[in-house]
Amino acid sequence: MVQQLFTQGFLFDLQTVIDYGQSVINVAQELAKVLIDNRPLSTKTVSSQMNRYFLGTAASGAWQWKDAYEAVEVAQILYLRQKGYKPLLESPLTVLLELEKLVALCPTHTHRSEESVQLQQFSTPLPLAYLVAKAAFIKADDLILEPSAGTGLLAQMAKLRGASLMLNELAPDRSKILRRLFPGTPLFSVNAEQINDYLVGKTQPSVVLMNPPFSASPKINSRNPDATPRHINSALQRLCDRGRLVTISANWFSPNNHTWRDTFIKMQYKATVVLSVGINGKVYSKHGTHIDTRLTVIDKTPATDATDIACINDTVELDELATLIEQLPPRPVWEATTSNAQVYVSKGVRLSPVKPKSQSASVTQTLSQFLNIVPLDYEVIDWAATEGLKDTLYETYRPQRLRIKDALPHPSLLCESAALALVSPPAPTYKPHLPQHIITQGLLSEAQLESVIYAGLAHSEFLSGSYLVDDSWDNVTVAATGEDYAVRFRRGWFLGDGCG
């Protein structure tokens, strides 16, 4: 195919005819054969296979060593798939020894790309990935979210245990690898610092496994130590109640570090840190660094005492970490409620938690209140200011253009500036559909219902023009008329100061 294009006189970039994700998988398949034979992967072997499947050399720009290291990591995943789940049933120390032998066969990472430095792309070493998954006590009926999936080392450890996956990876090339490596798995490409916002409405996972960037944020050039807590807090919000989150972080993100003490105390009002322990940096030696890291295990159940946080200051070796994980308390029983039993559908598969039978009566009773959905009945009235500005600064407020049937007045006094009181609001046409008891029981007052009406009126219309949104969903530019992939935005509505 490539030779044919050359002979026909076409001038093109080789990268345009290469499927990056598939090429990495192809290289990894060849490298996995070497690992399965228990032979070391030399840099010569790796570069030879990269040259073969990327149709050129690193010197010519056909590939970078970062791409080669990604292929080596994928080869480790393929090795695990070949061996299957059974070896993981051995004693933790035996499994660690075998995984360390496997990693020792692989070349050390000695090159960095601009992207790997900017996004701090340090994959979880395979022995540590095993312990992270072990600390989660994963079961076959779990749904695992990995917000910074990388090349899939953590995800594969969960997959071997029979769990379902939801993956997120911001880097485009790594996303291409994951799409090939885990076909049919929900895969997102968003900034994981806001993973809960981006995945609103999707199923809540029962387990989160994560190794986020320690101090790097997309589009921020300087070091950002707040990145770690942002990643963890957002993932913790997405996690279902009584679920478990296990994360790798820099060792400085510790409950005993005065800088982050308040962050952990605040976290413990909704979750419980059951283990926080430093890890000796030599576990990352094959990845080209020796930075100490920290394992933190969090259950999404409020702590009995927010200031009592399980934390070990010392850094430990992997065998000591395995012993600590063996002593962890069992995971809380995951009991999904109706409010978080949202459904994500992929390839016809419904990934939805099962409602506990003990809740069925109360859920039925709650749902019955919402069966009587009615359009909100209101009358639009003519209104005009009859007087000019008064000496008073504020006027008592009530809806000026609306009279809502059966709506109750707001329970507390409302006011607005005298100047605003002279402005006539637009006559609305939007009628929301709401459970009738919300109106009759005064769960929303007439002033709050007015806000719902005007919000719906705004959202039912579009802003003028079309726009392009980049893959990060953070940058928006004006699009030319008829441009491909252009989108339109609905009008927004802002309640500057209101009654909630």
CSV table of N, CA and C in Angstrom, one decimal, residues 21 60 95 158 175 184 189 285 358 376 398 423 455 462 495:
chain,number,residue,atom,x,y,z
A,21,GLY,N,-2.5,3.3,17.3
A,21,GLY,CA,-2.9,2.3,18.3
A,21,GLY,C,-2.6,0.9,17.9
A,60,SER,N,14.5,9.0,12.0
A,60,SER,CA,13.8,9.7,10.9
A,60,SER,C,12.5,10.3,11.4
A,95,VAL,N,3.5,-13.7,43.9
A,95,VAL,CA,3.1,-12.9,42.8
A,95,VAL,C,4.0,-11.8,42.6
A,158,ALA,N,-7.5,-5.1,37.1
A,158,ALA,CA,-8.9,-5.2,37.4
A,158,ALA,C,-9.7,-6.2,36.5
A,175,SER,N,-5.1,7.1,24.3
A,175,SER,CA,-6.5,6.7,24.1
A,175,SER,C,-6.6,5.8,22.9
A,184,GLY,N,-14.8,-2.1,23.1
A,184,GLY,CA,-16.1,-2.2,23.7
A,184,GLY,C,-16.2,-1.6,25.1
A,189,SER,N,-12.1,10.9,27.1
A,189,SER,CA,-10.9,11.6,27.0
A,189,SER,C,-11.0,13.0,27.5
A,285,SER,N,12.2,2.5,39.4
A,285,SER,CA,13.5,2.6,38.8
A,285,SER,C,13.4,2.2,37.3
A,358,SER,N,-34.3,-4.6,50.5
A,358,SER,CA,-34.8,-3.9,51.7
A,358,SER,C,-35.2,-2.5,51.4
A,376,LEU,N,-46.7,23.3,34.6
A,376,LEU,CA,-46.8,24.4,35.6
A,376,LEU,C,-47.8,25.4,35.0
A,398,ARG,N,-41.9,40.3,44.4
A,398,ARG,CA,-42.7,39.1,44.0
A,398,ARG,C,-42.7,39.1,42.5
A,423,VAL,N,-37.7,47.7,36.0
A,423,VAL,CA,-37.5,47.0,34.7
A,423,VAL,C,-38.5,45.8,34.6
A,455,ALA,N,-35.3,30.0,33.5
A,455,ALA,CA,-34.2,29.2,33.2
A,455,ALA,C,-34.5,28.3,32.0
A,462,PHE,N,-31.1,29.0,21.4
A,462,PHE,CA,-29.7,28.9,21.1
A,462,PHE,C,-29.0,30.3,21.0
A,495,LEU,N,-28.7,33.3,37.8
A,495,LEU,CA,-29.4,33.9,38.9
A,495,LEU,C,-28.4,34.5,39.8
